[in-house]
């Protein structure tokens, strides 16, 4: 199975590219969706966060007020690191199970959509790694418009993440999303061609079909061995 790493920065257009993969029939494991699940009321992640940040971060229904929690952690690097450290085991486990389900369904190519792909050291699981890049000015403008917030608040959120310039140096494929949506879609077609190339032997061996082929080969080998052994022992 080929596990494609997809990452970028806030307001870089990563979600747009993720959706393009979905529309072309390639399943996506979205770390943000997994993170939402591990923060649901009553879960282990929810208990850890409430214990660390207090009940002030809860909504009246007991669910975590994500925007409020976001304001806390984006303005305080230590609390942001604490949040990441507390949730990392739950998110990693959730991603693993989502990948396992897709493996069981026989998918040969999946996309792992993780904003903190490099920070969480998940890049070692993926090949190729795709980084969605925009220039700093465009990123700031898009974030201000998207969240209807001030430039200072938006810049703080951008600064809380690894820079896109640094991420692009560690990418196998870079999509420049500074231009229009049509420009993005045109680049995506080239990327789609690249990630859907035939699997390498290593990737095929990790797929469900590859594992089945190996298992069948072992069974056939054992049967032949038993037949030959029984014949020679007569």
C-alpha positions as protocol buffer text, in pm:
chain_id: "A"
residue {
  index: 1
  type: UNK
  ca { x: 0 y: 0 z: 0 }
}
residue {
  index: 2
  type: UNK
  ca { x: 122 y: 347 z: -88 }
}
residue {
  index: 3
  type: UNK
  ca { x: 72 y: 599 z: 192 }
}
residue {
  index: 4
  type: UNK
  ca { x: 89 y: 952 z: 53 }
}
residue {
  index: 5
  type: UNK
  ca { x: 167 y: 1225 z: 305 }
}
residue {
  index: 6
  type: UNK
  ca { x: -26 y: 1550 z: 260 }
}
residue {
  index: 7
  type: UNK
  ca { x: 53 y: 1857 z: 466 }
}
residue {
  index: 8
  type: UNK
  ca { x: 72 y: 2235 z: 449 }
}
residue {
  index: 9
  type: UNK
  ca { x: -10 y: 2527 z: 672 }
}
residue {
  index: 10
  type: UNK
  ca { x: -321 y: 2703 z: 793 }
}
residue {
  index: 11
  type: UNK
  ca { x: -505 y: 2867 z: 499 }
}
residue {
  index: 12
  type: UNK
  ca { x: -263 y: 2713 z: 247 }
}
residue {
  index: 13
  type: UNK
  ca { x: -532 y: 2514 z: 64 }
}
residue {
  index: 14
  type: UNK
  ca { x: -453 y: 2168 z: 199 }
}
residue {
  index: 15
  type: UNK
  ca { x: -820 y: 2085 z: 254 }
}
residue {
  index: 16
  type: UNK
  ca { x: -897 y: 2173 z: -107 }
}
residue {
  index: 17
  type: UNK
  ca { x: -633 y: 1930 z: -230 }
}
residue {
  index: 18
  type: UNK
  ca { x: -757 y: 1668 z: 16 }
}
residue {
  index: 19
  type: UNK
  ca { x: -1107 y: 1700 z: -131 }
}
residue {
  index: 20
  type: UNK
  ca { x: -967 y: 1670 z: -484 }
}
residue {
  index: 21
  type: UNK
  ca { x: -815 y: 1335 z: -390 }
}
residue {
  index: 22
  type: UNK
  ca { x: -1151 y: 1220 z: -253 }
}
residue {
  index: 23
  type: UNK
  ca { x: -1336 y: 1320 z: -569 }
}
residue {
  index: 24
  type: UNK
  ca { x: -1091 y: 1108 z: -769 }
}
residue {
  index: 25
  type: UNK
  ca { x: -1164 y: 801 z: -558 }
}
residue {
  index: 26
  type: UNK
  ca { x: -854 y: 807 z: -338 }
}
residue {
  index: 27
  type: UNK
  ca { x: -940 y: 767 z: 31 }
}
residue {
  index: 28
  type: UNK
  ca { x: -806 y: 1024 z: 276 }
}
residue {
  index: 29
  type: UNK
  ca { x: -733 y: 975 z: 645 }
}
residue {
  index: 30
  type: UNK
  ca { x: -786 y: 1322 z: 791 }
}
residue {
  index: 31
  type: UNK
  ca { x: -598 y: 1381 z: 1117 }
}
residue {
  index: 32
  type: UNK
  ca { x: -822 y: 1677 z: 1199 }
}
residue {
  index: 33
  type: UNK
  ca { x: -1133 y: 1456 z: 1186 }
}
residue {
  index: 34
  type: UNK
  ca { x: -958 y: 1196 z: 1402 }
}
residue {
  index: 35
  type: UNK
  ca { x: -868 y: 1472 z: 1650 }
}
residue {
  index: 36
  type: UNK
  ca { x: -1234 y: 1575 z: 1668 }
}
residue {
  index: 37
  type: UNK
  ca { x: -1329 y: 1218 z: 1753 }
}
residue {
  index: 38
  type: UNK
  ca { x: -1071 y: 1184 z: 2029 }
}
residue {
  index: 39
  type: UNK
  ca { x: -1203 y: 1506 z: 2188 }
}
residue {
  index: 40
  type: UNK
  ca { x: -1565 y: 1392 z: 2203 }
}
residue {
  index: 41
  type: UNK
  ca { x: -1727 y: 1401 z: 2545 }
}
residue {
  index: 42
  type: UNK
  ca { x: -1637 y: 1106 z: 2764 }
}
residue {
  index: 43
  type: UNK
  ca { x: -1341 y: 981 z: 2558 }
}
residue {
  index: 44
  type: UNK
  ca { x: -992 y: 934 z: 2699 }
}
residue {
  index: 45
  type: UNK
  ca { x: -867 y: 1241 z: 2512 }
}
residue {
  index: 46
  type: UNK
  ca { x: -1156 y: 1450 z: 2645 }
}
residue {
  index: 47
  type: UNK
  ca { x: -1077 y: 1349 z: 3003 }
}
residue {
  index: 48
  type: UNK
  ca { x: -708 y: 1436 z: 2961 }
}
residue {
  index: 49
  type: UNK
  ca { x: -782 y: 1778 z: 2816 }
}
residue {
  index: 50
  type: UNK
  ca { x: -1045 y: 1868 z: 3075 }
}
residue {
  index: 51
  type: UNK
  ca { x: -807 y: 1762 z: 3351 }
}
residue {
  index: 52
  type: UNK
  ca { x: -527 y: 1976 z: 3207 }
}
residue {
  index: 53
  type: UNK
  ca { x: -720 y: 2286 z: 3097 }
}
residue {
  index: 54
  type: UNK
  ca { x: -1021 y: 2284 z: 3330 }
}
residue {
  index: 55
  type: UNK
  ca { x: -1395 y: 2281 z: 3269 }
}
residue {
  index: 56
  type: UNK
  ca { x: -1389 y: 2641 z: 3142 }
}
residue {
  index: 57
  type: UNK
  ca { x: -1310 y: 2504 z: 2795 }
}
residue {
  index: 58
  type: UNK
  ca { x: -1638 y: 2309 z: 2785 }
}
residue {
  index: 59
  type: UNK
  ca { x: -1962 y: 2410 z: 2617 }
}
residue {
  index: 60
  type: UNK
  ca { x: -2293 y: 2382 z: 2807 }
}
residue {
  index: 61
  type: UNK
  ca { x: -2345 y: 2034 z: 2658 }
}
residue {
  index: 62
  type: UNK
  ca { x: -2009 y: 1916 z: 2792 }
}
residue {
  index: 63
  type: UNK
  ca { x: -1831 y: 1904 z: 2458 }
}
residue {
  index: 64
  type: UNK
  ca { x: -1498 y: 2084 z: 2418 }
}
residue {
  index: 65
  type: UNK
  ca { x: -1531 y: 2440 z: 2290 }
}
residue {
  index: 66
  type: UNK
  ca { x: -1269 y: 2402 z: 2016 }
}
residue {
  index: 67
  type: UNK
  ca { x: -1242 y: 2773 z: 1923 }
}
residue {
  index: 68
  type: UNK
  ca { x: -1191 y: 2864 z: 2289 }
}
residue {
  index: 69
  type: UNK
  ca { x: -928 y: 2593 z: 2332 }
}
residue {
  index: 70
  type: UNK
  ca { x: -764 y: 2714 z: 2012 }
}
residue {
  index: 71
  type: UNK
  ca { x: -737 y: 3068 z: 2144 }
}
residue {
  index: 72
  type: UNK
  ca { x: -567 y: 2939 z: 2458 }
}
residue {
  index: 73
  type: UNK
  ca { x: -307 y: 2720 z: 2288 }
}
residue {
  index: 74
  type: UNK
  ca { x: -225 y: 2950 z: 1995 }
}
residue {
  index: 75
  type: UNK
  ca { x: -136 y: 3231 z: 2233 }
}
residue {
  index: 76
  type: UNK
  ca { x: 73 y: 3011 z: 2463 }
}
residue {
  index: 77
  type: UNK
  ca { x: 345 y: 2783 z: 2317 }
}
residue {
  index: 78
  type: UNK
  ca { x: 376 y: 2579 z: 2638 }
}
residue {
  index: 79
  type: UNK
  ca { x: 5 y: 2503 z: 2649 }
}
residue {
  index: 80
  type: UNK
  ca { x: 10 y: 2420 z: 2279 }
}
residue {
  index: 81
  type: UNK
  ca { x: 288 y: 2169 z: 2337 }
}
residue {
  index: 82
  type: UNK
  ca { x: 95 y: 2026 z: 2631 }
}
residue {
  index: 83
  type: UNK
  ca { x: -215 y: 1983 z: 2415 }
}
residue {
  index: 84
  type: UNK
  ca { x: -17 y: 1810 z: 2140 }
}
residue {
  index: 85
  type: UNK
  ca { x: 155 y: 1584 z: 2390 }
}
residue {
  index: 86
  type: UNK
  ca { x: -171 y: 1479 z: 2556 }
}
residue {
  index: 87
  type: UNK
  ca { x: -359 y: 1409 z: 2234 }
}
residue {
  index: 88
  type: UNK
  ca { x: -75 y: 1260 z: 2026 }
}
residue {
  index: 89
  type: UNK
  ca { x: -121 y: 898 z: 2146 }
}
residue {
  index: 90
  type: UNK
  ca { x: -497 y: 908 z: 2084 }
}
residue {
  index: 91
  type: UNK
  ca { x: -463 y: 1069 z: 1741 }
}
residue {
  index: 92
  type: UNK
  ca { x: -186 y: 828 z: 1634 }
}
residue {
  index: 93
  type: UNK
  ca { x: -399 y: 534 z: 1742 }
}
residue {
  index: 94
  type: UNK
  ca { x: -704 y: 672 z: 1559 }
}
residue {
  index: 95
  type: UNK
  ca { x: -504 y: 725 z: 1239 }
}
residue {
  index: 96
  type: UNK
  ca { x: -367 y: 370 z: 1259 }
}
residue {
  index: 97
  type: UNK
  ca { x: -713 y: 217 z: 1285 }
}
residue {
  index: 98
  type: UNK
  ca { x: -845 y: 427 z: 996 }
}
residue {
  index: 99
  type: UNK
  ca { x: -550 y: 313 z: 783 }
}
residue {
  index: 100
  type: UNK
  ca { x: -607 y: -49 z: 887 }
}
residue {
  index: 101
  type: UNK
  ca { x: -972 y: -32 z: 781 }
}
residue {
  index: 102
  type: UNK
  ca { x: -872 y: 100 z: 440 }
}
residue {
  index: 103
  type: UNK
  ca { x: -604 y: -170 z: 411 }
}
residue {
  index: 104
  type: UNK
  ca { x: -866 y: -435 z: 488 }
}
residue {
  index: 105
  type: UNK
  ca { x: -1086 y: -293 z: 212 }
}
residue {
  index: 106
  type: UNK
  ca { x: -802 y: -346 z: -34 }
}
residue {
  index: 107
  type: UNK
  ca { x: -710 y: 13 z: -119 }
}
residue {
  index: 108
  type: UNK
  ca { x: -366 y: 34 z: -275 }
}
residue {
  index: 109
  type: UNK
  ca { x: -318 y: 411 z: -236 }
}
residue {
  index: 110
  type: UNK
  ca { x: -433 y: 627 z: 55 }
}
residue {
  index: 111
  type: UNK
  ca { x: -360 y: 986 z: 152 }
}
residue {
  index: 112
  type: UNK
  ca { x: -262 y: 1073 z: 506 }
}
residue {
  index: 113
  type: UNK
  ca { x: -373 y: 1434 z: 562 }
}
residue {
  index: 114
  type: UNK
  ca { x: -184 y: 1564 z: 867 }
}
residue {
  index: 115
  type: UNK
  ca { x: -117 y: 1935 z: 936 }
}
residue {
  index: 116
  type: UNK
  ca { x: 164 y: 1842 z: 1177 }
}
residue {
  index: 117
  type: UNK
  ca { x: 308 y: 1565 z: 960 }
}
residue {
  index: 118
  type: UNK
  ca { x: 671 y: 1663 z: 1024 }
}
residue {
  index: 119
  type: UNK
  ca { x: 624 y: 1781 z: 1381 }
}
residue {
  index: 120
  type: UNK
  ca { x: 456 y: 1453 z: 1478 }
}
residue {
  index: 121
  type: UNK
  ca { x: 727 y: 1251 z: 1297 }
}
residue {
  index: 122
  type: UNK
  ca { x: 461 y: 1086 z: 1080 }
}
residue {
  index: 123
  type: UNK
  ca { x: 654 y: 1172 z: 765 }
}
residue {
  index: 124
  type: UNK
  ca { x: 852 y: 850 z: 812 }
}
residue {
  index: 125
  type: UNK
  ca { x: 533 y: 655 z: 735 }
}
residue {
  index: 126
  type: UNK
  ca { x: 468 y: 830 z: 405 }
}
residue {
  index: 127
  type: UNK
  ca { x: 609 y: 842 z: 54 }
}
residue {
  index: 128
  type: UNK
  ca { x: 575 y: 1066 z: -139 }
}
residue {
  index: 129
  type: UNK
  ca { x: 522 y: 1369 z: 83 }
}
residue {
  index: 130
  type: UNK
  ca { x: 316 y: 1651 z: -71 }
}
residue {
  index: 131
  type: UNK
  ca { x: 339 y: 2004 z: 71 }
}
residue {
  index: 132
  type: UNK
  ca { x: 86 y: 2270 z: -23 }
}
residue {
  index: 133
  type: UNK
  ca { x: 278 y: 2598 z: -32 }
}
residue {
  index: 134
  type: UNK
  ca { x: 175 y: 2964 z: -53 }
}
residue {
  index: 135
  type: UNK
  ca { x: 382 y: 3276 z: 4 }
}
residue {
  index: 136
  type: UNK
  ca { x: 353 y: 3436 z: 352 }
}
residue {
  index: 137
  type: UNK
  ca { x: 157 y: 3740 z: 232 }
}
residue {
  index: 138
  type: UNK
  ca { x: -105 y: 3529 z: 55 }
}
residue {
  index: 139
  type: UNK
  ca { x: -135 y: 3294 z: 351 }
}
residue {
  index: 140
  type: UNK
  ca { x: -198 y: 3585 z: 589 }
}
residue {
  index: 141
  type: UNK
  ca { x: -454 y: 3750 z: 360 }
}
residue {
  index: 142
  type: UNK
  ca { x: -647 y: 3425 z: 312 }
}
residue {
  index: 143
  type: UNK
  ca { x: -653 y: 3349 z: 683 }
}
residue {
  index: 144
  type: UNK
  ca { x: -777 y: 3698 z: 772 }
}
residue {
  index: 145
  type: UNK
  ca { x: -1057 y: 3667 z: 515 }
}
residue {
  index: 146
  type: UNK
  ca { x: -1146 y: 3310 z: 607 }
}
residue {
  index: 147
  type: UNK
  ca { x: -1165 y: 3358 z: 984 }
}
residue {
  index: 148
  type: UNK
  ca { x: -1266 y: 3727 z: 975 }
}
residue {
  index: 149
  type: UNK
  ca { x: -998 y: 3804 z: 1228 }
}
residue {
  index: 150
  type: UNK
  ca { x: -728 y: 4066 z: 1273 }
}
residue {
  index: 151
  type: UNK
  ca { x: -392 y: 4043 z: 1100 }
}
residue {
  index: 152
  type: UNK
  ca { x: -215 y: 4013 z: 1437 }
}
residue {
  index: 153
  type: UNK
  ca { x: -427 y: 3717 z: 1550 }
}
residue {
  index: 154
  type: UNK
  ca { x: -389 y: 3550 z: 1212 }
}
residue {
  index: 155
  type: UNK
  ca { x: -12 y: 3599 z: 1213 }
}
residue {
  index: 156
  type: UNK
  ca { x: 14 y: 3446 z: 1561 }
}
residue {
  index: 157
  type: UNK
  ca { x: -165 y: 3136 z: 1437 }
}
residue {
  index: 158
  type: UNK
  ca { x: 67 y: 3113 z: 1137 }
}
residue {
  index: 159
  type: UNK
  ca { x: 375 y: 3160 z: 1356 }
}
residue {
  index: 160
  type: UNK
  ca { x: 259 y: 2874 z: 1580 }
}
residue {
  index: 161
  type: UNK
  ca { x: 322 y: 2631 z: 1293 }
}
residue {
  index: 162
  type: UNK
  ca { x: 635 y: 2519 z: 1112 }
}
residue {
  index: 163
  type: UNK
  ca { x: 696 y: 2759 z: 823 }
}
residue {
  index: 164
  type: UNK
  ca { x: 584 y: 2653 z: 478 }
}
residue {
  index: 165
  type: UNK
  ca { x: 927 y: 2743 z: 341 }
}
residue {
  index: 166
  type: UNK
  ca { x: 1083 y: 2487 z: 574 }
}
residue {
  index: 167
  type: UNK
  ca { x: 818 y: 2225 z: 497 }
}
residue {
  index: 168
  type: UNK
  ca { x: 873 y: 2259 z: 123 }
}
residue {
  index: 169
  type: UNK
  ca { x: 1243 y: 2172 z: 165 }
}
residue {
  index: 170
  type: UNK
  ca { x: 1136 y: 1835 z: 310 }
}
residue {
  index: 171
  type: UNK
  ca { x: 875 y: 1758 z: 45 }
}
residue {
  index: 172
  type: UNK
  ca { x: 890 y: 1516 z: -245 }
}
residue {
  index: 173
  type: UNK
  ca { x: 620 y: 1714 z: -428 }
}
residue {
  index: 174
  type: UNK
  ca { x: 536 y: 2084 z: -381 }
}
residue {
  index: 175
  type: UNK
  ca { x: 205 y: 2231 z: -497 }
}
residue {
  index: 176
  type: UNK
  ca { x: 223 y: 2608 z: -530 }
}
residue {
  index: 177
  type: UNK
  ca { x: -124 y: 2733 z: -435 }
}
residue {
  index: 178
  type: UNK
  ca { x: -49 y: 3104 z: -467 }
}
residue {
  index: 179
  type: UNK
  ca { x: -254 y: 3127 z: -787 }
}
residue {
  index: 180
  type: UNK
  ca { x: -613 y: 3050 z: -879 }
}
residue {
  index: 181
  type: UNK
  ca { x: -820 y: 2739 z: -816 }
}
residue {
  index: 182
  type: UNK
  ca { x: -778 y: 2643 z: -1181 }
}
residue {
  index: 183
  type: UNK
  ca { x: -399 y: 2665 z: -1142 }
}
residue {
  index: 184
  type: UNK
  ca { x: -426 y: 2435 z: -840 }
}
residue {
  index: 185
  type: UNK
  ca { x: -640 y: 2181 z: -1026 }
}
residue {
  index: 186
  type: UNK
  ca { x: -395 y: 2178 z: -1315 }
}
residue {
  index: 187
  type: UNK
  ca { x: -104 y: 2101 z: -1081 }
}
residue {
  index: 188
  type: UNK
  ca { x: -316 y: 1840 z: -906 }
}
residue {
  index: 189
  type: UNK
  ca { x: -357 y: 1640 z: -1227 }
}
residue {
  index: 190
  type: UNK
  ca { x: 21 y: 1597 z: -1244 }
}
residue {
  index: 191
  type: UNK
  ca { x: 33 y: 1497 z: -879 }
}
residue {
  index: 192
  type: UNK
  ca { x: -252 y: 1249 z: -928 }
}
residue {
  index: 193
  type: UNK
  ca { x: -62 y: 1085 z: -1214 }
}
residue {
  index: 194
  type: UNK
  ca { x: 245 y: 1056 z: -992 }
}
residue {
  index: 195
  type: UNK
  ca { x: 77 y: 902 z: -686 }
}
residue {
  index: 196
  type: UNK
  ca { x: -131 y: 652 z: -886 }
}
residue {
  index: 197
  type: UNK
  ca { x: 166 y: 501 z: -1068 }
}
residue {
  index: 198
  type: UNK
  ca { x: 198 y: 121 z: -1028 }
}
residue {
  index: 199
  type: UNK
  ca { x: 310 y: 20 z: -679 }
}
residue {
  index: 200
  type: UNK
  ca { x: 669 y: -73 z: -616 }
}
residue {
  index: 201
  type: UNK
  ca { x: 731 y: -432 z: -505 }
}
residue {
  index: 202
  type: UNK
  ca { x: 772 y: -308 z: -147 }
}
residue {
  index: 203
  type: UNK
  ca { x: 443 y: -119 z: -159 }
}
residue {
  index: 204
  type: UNK
  ca { x: 265 y: -413 z: -319 }
}
residue {
  index: 205
  type: UNK
  ca { x: 396 y: -640 z: -47 }
}
residue {
  index: 206
  type: UNK
  ca { x: 238 y: -412 z: 214 }
}
residue {
  index: 207
  type: UNK
  ca { x: -101 y: -413 z: 42 }
}
residue {
  index: 208
  type: UNK
  ca { x: -378 y: -659 z: 122 }
}
residue {
  index: 209
  type: UNK
  ca { x: -335 y: -815 z: -221 }
}
residue {
  index: 210
  type: UNK
  ca { x: 38 y: -845 z: -168 }
}
residue {
  index: 211
  type: UNK
  ca { x: -5 y: -1004 z: 174 }
}
residue {
  index: 212
  type: UNK
  ca { x: -256 y: -1248 z: 26 }
}
residue {
  index: 213
  type: UNK
  ca { x: -11 y: -1335 z: -254 }
}
residue {
  index: 214
  type: UNK
  ca { x: 265 y: -1400 z: -2 }
}
residue {
  index: 215
  type: UNK
  ca { x: 32 y: -1615 z: 210 }
}
residue {
  index: 216
  type: UNK
  ca { x: -79 y: -1817 z: -94 }
}
residue {
  index: 217
  type: UNK
  ca { x: 284 y: -1865 z: -200 }
}
residue {
  index: 218
  type: UNK
  ca { x: 372 y: -1991 z: 147 }
}
residue {
  index: 219
  type: UNK
  ca { x: 77 y: -2233 z: 151 }
}
residue {
  index: 220
  type: UNK
  ca { x: 161 y: -2363 z: -197 }
}
residue {
  index: 221
  type: UNK
  ca { x: 526 y: -2400 z: -95 }
}
residue {
  index: 222
  type: UNK
  ca { x: 430 y: -2597 z: 216 }
}
residue {
  index: 223
  type: UNK
  ca { x: 199 y: -2826 z: 16 }
}
residue {
  index: 224
  type: UNK
  ca { x: 469 y: -2892 z: -245 }
}
residue {
  index: 225
  type: UNK
  ca { x: 723 y: -2956 z: 29 }
}
residue {
  index: 226
  type: UNK
  ca { x: 489 y: -3202 z: 202 }
}
residue {
  index: 227
  type: UNK
  ca { x: 418 y: -3382 z: -128 }
}
residue {
  index: 228
  type: UNK
  ca { x: 786 y: -3408 z: -215 }
}
residue {
  index: 229
  type: UNK
  ca { x: 876 y: -3510 z: 139 }
}
residue {
  index: 230
  type: UNK
  ca { x: 605 y: -3777 z: 152 }
}
residue {
  index: 231
  type: UNK
  ca { x: 711 y: -3911 z: -192 }
}
residue {
  index: 232
  type: UNK
  ca { x: 1075 y: -3933 z: -92 }
}
residue {
  index: 233
  type: UNK
  ca { x: 996 y: -4091 z: 239 }
}
residue {
  index: 234
  type: UNK
  ca { x: 814 y: -4384 z: 75 }
}
